[in-house]
Short mmCIF file of C-alpha atoms in Angstrom, two decimals:
data_model
loop_
_atom_site.label_atom_id
_atom_site.label_comp_id
_atom_site.label_asym_id
_atom_site.label_seq_id
_atom_site.Cartn_x
_atom_site.Cartn_y
_atom_site.Cartn_z
CA UNK A 13 -0.27 -0.44 -0.41
CA UNK A 14 2.41 2.18 0.83
CA UNK A 15 4.70 1.61 -2.09
CA UNK A 16 1.25 2.72 -4.36
CA UNK A 17 0.63 5.57 -2.09
CA UNK A 18 3.62 6.88 -3.62
CA UNK A 19 3.00 6.05 -6.80
CA UNK A 20 0.24 8.15 -7.03
CA UNK A 21 1.02 11.50 -9.04
CA UNK A 22 3.15 8.93 -11.45
CA UNK A 23 -1.04 7.45 -12.01
CA UNK A 24 -1.67 10.73 -12.17
CA UNK A 25 0.31 12.21 -15.17
CA UNK A 26 -0.55 8.69 -16.66
CA UNK A 27 -3.96 9.52 -16.19
CA UNK A 28 -3.38 13.09 -17.86
CA UNK A 29 -1.25 11.96 -20.98
CA UNK A 30 -4.40 9.82 -21.57
CA UNK A 31 -7.03 12.35 -20.63
CA UNK A 32 -5.37 14.42 -24.31
CA UNK A 33 -8.22 11.95 -25.68
CA UNK A 34 -10.69 14.92 -25.14
CA UNK A 35 -9.02 17.51 -28.11
CA UNK A 36 -9.79 15.69 -30.95
CA UNK A 37 -13.24 14.12 -28.77
CA UNK A 38 -14.30 18.20 -29.12
CA UNK A 39 -13.78 18.31 -32.42
CA UNK A 40 -15.88 15.37 -33.54
CA UNK A 41 -13.28 12.92 -34.52
CA UNK A 42 -13.31 9.39 -32.76
CA UNK A 43 -10.34 7.12 -34.54
CA UNK A 44 -7.91 10.57 -33.53
CA UNK A 45 -8.84 10.99 -29.94
CA UNK A 46 -7.59 6.35 -29.93
CA UNK A 47 -4.56 7.91 -31.75
CA UNK A 48 -4.36 10.95 -28.95
CA UNK A 49 -5.48 8.65 -26.29
CA UNK A 50 -2.29 5.87 -27.09
CA UNK A 51 0.65 8.85 -27.90
CA UNK A 52 -0.37 11.14 -24.32
CA UNK A 53 -0.48 7.87 -22.92
CA UNK A 54 2.85 6.34 -23.93
CA UNK A 55 4.68 9.66 -24.06
CA UNK A 56 3.78 11.29 -20.91
CA UNK A 57 3.53 7.43 -18.98
CA UNK A 58 7.57 7.18 -20.25
CA UNK A 59 8.35 9.90 -18.15
CA UNK A 60 6.31 9.46 -14.97
CA UNK A 61 7.65 5.81 -15.13
CA UNK A 62 11.29 5.68 -16.45
CA UNK A 63 12.37 8.84 -14.06
CA UNK A 64 13.70 8.71 -10.90
CA UNK A 65 13.93 12.57 -10.08
CA UNK A 66 11.25 12.52 -7.52
CA UNK A 67 7.41 13.42 -7.44
CA UNK A 68 8.32 17.49 -7.23
CA UNK A 69 10.47 17.12 -10.44
CA UNK A 70 8.78 14.21 -12.48
CA UNK A 71 4.92 16.15 -11.80
CA UNK A 72 6.78 19.64 -13.19
CA UNK A 73 8.59 17.40 -15.48
CA UNK A 74 4.78 15.82 -16.16
CA UNK A 75 2.78 18.68 -16.88
CA UNK A 76 4.85 20.75 -19.03
CA UNK A 77 5.05 17.60 -21.06
CA UNK A 78 1.21 17.56 -21.29
CA UNK A 79 0.86 21.15 -21.56
CA UNK A 80 3.49 21.28 -25.06
CA UNK A 81 1.42 18.24 -25.83
CA UNK A 82 -1.98 20.63 -25.81
CA UNK A 83 -0.26 23.16 -27.64
CA UNK A 84 0.89 21.49 -30.24
CA UNK A 85 -2.30 20.27 -30.93
CA UNK A 86 -4.14 23.59 -30.27
CA UNK A 87 -1.82 25.26 -32.82
CA UNK A 88 -1.94 22.05 -35.83
CA UNK A 89 -5.29 22.35 -35.85
CA UNK A 90 -7.43 25.75 -34.78
CA UNK A 91 -5.46 28.26 -37.48
CA UNK A 92 -7.81 31.15 -37.48
CA UNK A 93 -9.43 31.34 -41.18
CA UNK A 94 -7.36 28.49 -42.56
CA UNK A 95 -8.20 25.41 -43.33
CA UNK A 96 -7.47 22.76 -40.53
CA UNK A 97 -4.80 19.70 -41.67
CA UNK A 98 -5.79 16.58 -40.55
CA UNK A 99 -4.79 14.73 -37.71
CA UNK A 100 -1.46 13.48 -39.51
CA UNK A 101 -0.03 17.00 -38.61
CA UNK A 102 -0.23 17.00 -35.03
CA UNK A 103 0.85 13.54 -34.88
CA UNK A 104 3.80 14.52 -36.40
CA UNK A 105 4.94 17.01 -33.79
CA UNK A 106 3.85 14.64 -30.56
CA UNK A 107 6.19 12.32 -31.62
CA UNK A 108 8.91 14.39 -32.04
CA UNK A 109 8.28 15.58 -28.56
CA UNK A 110 8.35 11.50 -27.23
CA UNK A 111 12.19 11.83 -29.24
CA UNK A 112 12.33 14.79 -26.32
CA UNK A 113 10.90 12.41 -23.88
CA UNK A 114 13.11 10.22 -24.74
CA UNK A 115 16.41 12.29 -24.46
CA UNK A 116 14.80 13.27 -20.78
CA UNK A 117 15.06 10.33 -19.10
CA UNK A 118 18.30 9.36 -20.62
CA UNK A 119 19.82 12.86 -19.65
CA UNK A 120 17.33 11.81 -15.70
CA UNK A 121 19.36 8.48 -15.48
CA UNK A 122 23.48 10.26 -15.91
CA UNK A 123 21.82 12.51 -13.52
CA UNK A 124 20.43 10.02 -11.15
CA UNK A 125 22.26 6.35 -11.88
CA UNK A 126 20.75 3.47 -10.44
CA UNK A 127 24.06 2.74 -8.37
CA UNK A 128 23.11 5.20 -6.36
CA UNK A 129 23.81 4.90 -2.97
CA UNK A 130 20.28 5.57 -1.34
CA UNK A 131 19.00 2.98 -3.18
CA UNK A 132 19.95 -0.80 -3.11
CA UNK A 133 17.20 -3.43 -2.91
CA UNK A 134 13.27 -4.02 -4.16
CA UNK A 135 13.25 -0.59 -5.35
CA UNK A 136 16.61 -0.18 -6.97
CA UNK A 137 15.97 -3.55 -8.99
CA UNK A 138 11.87 -1.82 -9.90
CA UNK A 139 13.81 1.35 -10.16
CA UNK A 140 15.98 -0.66 -13.81
CA UNK A 141 13.04 -1.84 -14.58
CA UNK A 142 10.48 0.69 -14.75
CA UNK A 143 13.08 2.32 -17.15
CA UNK A 144 14.21 0.24 -18.93
CA UNK A 145 10.05 -0.53 -19.94
CA UNK A 146 9.87 3.52 -20.49
CA UNK A 147 12.81 4.48 -22.91
CA UNK A 148 12.08 1.05 -24.53
CA UNK A 149 8.01 1.85 -25.33
CA UNK A 150 8.77 4.76 -26.15
CA UNK A 151 11.13 4.19 -28.37
CA UNK A 152 9.69 1.77 -30.29
CA UNK A 153 6.23 3.74 -30.64
CA UNK A 154 8.49 6.78 -31.75
CA UNK A 155 10.54 4.87 -34.23
CA UNK A 156 7.97 2.72 -35.73
CA UNK A 157 5.59 4.92 -36.15
CA UNK A 158 8.28 7.95 -37.52
CA UNK A 159 8.94 5.03 -40.01
CA UNK A 160 5.53 5.25 -41.67
CA UNK A 161 4.94 9.22 -41.36
CA UNK A 162 8.59 9.05 -43.31
CA UNK A 163 7.14 6.40 -45.91
CA UNK A 164 4.54 8.77 -46.40
CA UNK A 165 6.18 11.98 -46.92
CA UNK A 166 8.33 10.62 -48.70
CA UNK A 167 6.06 9.51 -51.35
CA UNK A 168 5.47 11.60 -54.82
CA UNK A 169 6.81 14.49 -55.31
CA UNK A 170 7.25 14.38 -51.50
CA UNK A 171 4.90 17.91 -50.88
CA UNK A 172 2.14 16.78 -48.24
CA UNK A 173 -1.41 16.50 -50.03
CA UNK A 174 -4.84 15.22 -47.92
CA UNK A 175 -8.60 14.93 -49.31
CA UNK A 176 -11.14 18.25 -49.09
CA UNK A 177 -13.74 17.37 -46.31
CA UNK A 178 -17.14 18.59 -46.17
CA UNK A 179 -16.58 21.12 -43.69
CA UNK A 180 -14.67 23.54 -46.60
CA UNK A 181 -18.49 23.39 -48.33
CA UNK A 182 -20.83 22.62 -45.36
CA UNK A 183 -22.67 23.60 -44.19
CA UNK A 184 -25.04 24.35 -46.48
CA UNK A 185 -27.86 28.51 -46.27
CA UNK A 186 -31.14 26.94 -46.98
CA UNK A 187 -31.86 27.80 -50.13
CA UNK A 188 -29.05 25.66 -51.19
CA UNK A 189 -29.61 21.21 -51.82
CA UNK A 190 -26.41 19.22 -51.00
CA UNK A 191 -26.91 16.12 -54.40
CA UNK A 192 -23.80 14.49 -53.45
CA UNK A 193 -20.50 14.45 -52.20
CA UNK A 194 -17.46 12.39 -53.61
CA UNK A 195 -13.62 13.74 -51.93
CA UNK A 196 -12.13 11.72 -54.03
CA UNK A 197 -14.00 11.58 -57.67
CA UNK A 198 -10.87 11.99 -59.77
CA UNK A 199 -6.69 10.96 -58.32
CA UNK A 200 -4.11 10.37 -59.58
CA UNK A 201 -0.34 9.86 -57.63
CA UNK A 202 0.57 10.98 -54.95
CA UNK A 203 -1.99 11.55 -52.75
CA UNK A 204 -3.76 13.95 -55.05
CA UNK A 205 -7.69 13.68 -55.27
CA UNK A 206 -10.67 16.54 -56.84
CA UNK A 207 -12.76 16.99 -54.80
CA UNK A 208 -16.92 17.08 -56.45
CA UNK A 209 -19.90 19.06 -54.62
CA UNK A 210 -22.83 18.83 -56.39
CA UNK A 211 -25.32 21.01 -55.33
CA UNK A 212 -28.88 22.58 -56.29
CA UNK A 213 -31.44 25.23 -55.35
CA UNK A 214 -33.74 24.15 -52.41
CA UNK A 215 -36.38 25.64 -54.04
CA UNK A 216 -35.91 24.58 -57.70
CA UNK A 217 -34.95 28.42 -58.97
CA UNK A 218 -32.69 28.02 -61.84
CA UNK A 219 -28.44 27.87 -62.84
CA UNK A 220 -27.32 31.60 -62.87
CA UNK A 221 -29.26 32.05 -59.20
CA UNK A 222 -28.27 28.13 -57.59
CA UNK A 223 -24.22 30.42 -58.93
CA UNK A 224 -24.93 33.58 -57.06
CA UNK A 225 -25.57 32.44 -53.81
CA UNK A 226 -23.02 29.47 -53.59
CA UNK A 227 -19.84 31.93 -54.55
CA UNK A 228 -22.15 33.98 -51.57
CA UNK A 229 -22.11 31.01 -49.46
CA UNK A 230 -18.49 29.91 -50.11
CA UNK A 231 -17.18 33.62 -49.70
CA UNK A 232 -18.78 32.78 -46.07
CA UNK A 233 -16.87 29.94 -45.50
CA UNK A 234 -13.47 31.61 -46.26
CA UNK A 235 -13.07 31.19 -50.42
CA UNK A 236 -11.69 34.38 -51.77
CA UNK A 237 -13.59 32.62 -55.24
CA UNK A 238 -12.89 35.20 -58.36
CA UNK A 239 -15.40 35.17 -61.48
CA UNK A 240 -12.21 33.97 -64.16
CA UNK A 241 -12.74 32.89 -68.11
CA UNK A 242 -16.97 31.43 -67.67
CA UNK A 243 -15.58 30.30 -64.24
CA UNK A 244 -14.99 30.82 -60.56
CA UNK A 245 -11.73 30.45 -59.22
CA UNK A 246 -10.19 30.47 -55.95
CA UNK A 247 -7.38 28.68 -53.14
CA UNK A 248 -7.03 28.21 -49.45
CA UNK A 249 -4.73 28.01 -47.67
CA UNK A 250 -3.65 25.49 -44.49
CA UNK A 251 -2.67 25.37 -41.54
CA UNK A 252 -1.02 22.82 -38.94
CA UNK A 253 2.49 22.40 -38.11
CA UNK A 254 3.58 20.97 -41.50
CA UNK A 255 3.97 22.43 -44.69
CA UNK A 256 0.23 20.38 -46.62
CA UNK A 257 -1.30 21.85 -50.28
CA UNK A 258 -3.05 24.23 -50.33
CA UNK A 259 -7.33 23.66 -51.94
CA UNK A 260 -7.94 24.64 -55.47
CA UNK A 261 -11.56 24.84 -56.06
CA UNK A 262 -13.60 26.13 -58.51
CA UNK A 263 -17.37 25.99 -59.91
CA UNK A 264 -18.20 27.04 -63.99
CA UNK A 265 -20.66 29.71 -63.75
CA UNK A 266 -22.30 28.38 -67.38
CA UNK A 267 -23.25 25.09 -68.06
CA UNK A 268 -20.46 21.81 -67.65
CA UNK A 269 -17.26 21.93 -70.36
CA UNK A 270 -17.69 18.55 -71.60
CA UNK A 271 -14.04 17.47 -70.84
CA UNK A 272 -15.83 17.93 -66.78
CA UNK A 273 -18.58 15.01 -65.48
CA UNK A 274 -22.25 16.06 -65.60
CA UNK A 275 -23.61 16.57 -62.31
CA UNK A 276 -26.07 15.07 -60.73
CA UNK A 277 -30.42 15.31 -61.49
CA UNK A 278 -31.93 18.04 -61.36
CA UNK A 279 -30.22 19.79 -64.37
CA UNK A 280 -28.97 23.11 -63.17
CA UNK A 281 -26.31 21.73 -59.97
CA UNK A 282 -23.97 23.14 -60.63
CA UNK A 283 -21.25 21.05 -58.59
CA UNK A 284 -17.35 22.09 -56.94
CA UNK A 285 -14.42 21.30 -57.42
CA UNK A 286 -11.39 21.20 -54.80
CA UNK A 287 -7.97 19.40 -55.77
CA UNK A 288 -4.98 19.21 -53.69
CA UNK A 289 -2.40 20.29 -56.44
#
């Protein structure tokens, strides 16, 4: 019981790392929340159970790690008027924090060696096991996930891309109705995709009116669309920490050109295209 009580702060730090799950959950992203819970738990608990610095320093450094992870997520996912980056953006930075945690554990061991005359017997053995397990687990996760991210980053021409999301266009105002969505209707290599949103007027208005309503709505969503040779075109930069490729939007003011897919019925529907090349 005394040992469990003495390790209470370690359990609380570990719970704090796992508690980072609330950040993606606040965005309505359950899959990313699972990643955050696992990664946060591994990074923070590796320090909590591996350090030999004692409760005061252990808690202080652990809280700093939790705060840094939360700050990285905020910078990555709340970019003000820019398009939010995908979860790989903050996850890559969390792995970098994991590398810092590994370095901190190595430094901590050099400052507090296992041969300390004040530790012996069970405490010495338990400290060695905790440190070795923490370092091995964290190093494995950082290495495996880092290699995976390296493969993704090296794909094709090396530029980072992600397909358009529904929230770049939706929700539509009551005067417009969504017919269909395909976030990767046309794509090629290196992760490039062209999304298609087929929209029509909710009250049966003609195409010209639908285009006008769409352009006004998309302006309110942050898209700087400008008329250009029978179409409206504009680009938005992406936020995040890594260098993601910007997204380009266009829609045709008149009928769809012969080279473009025909919109689904009704015939006055307008197609919004978003590409990430």
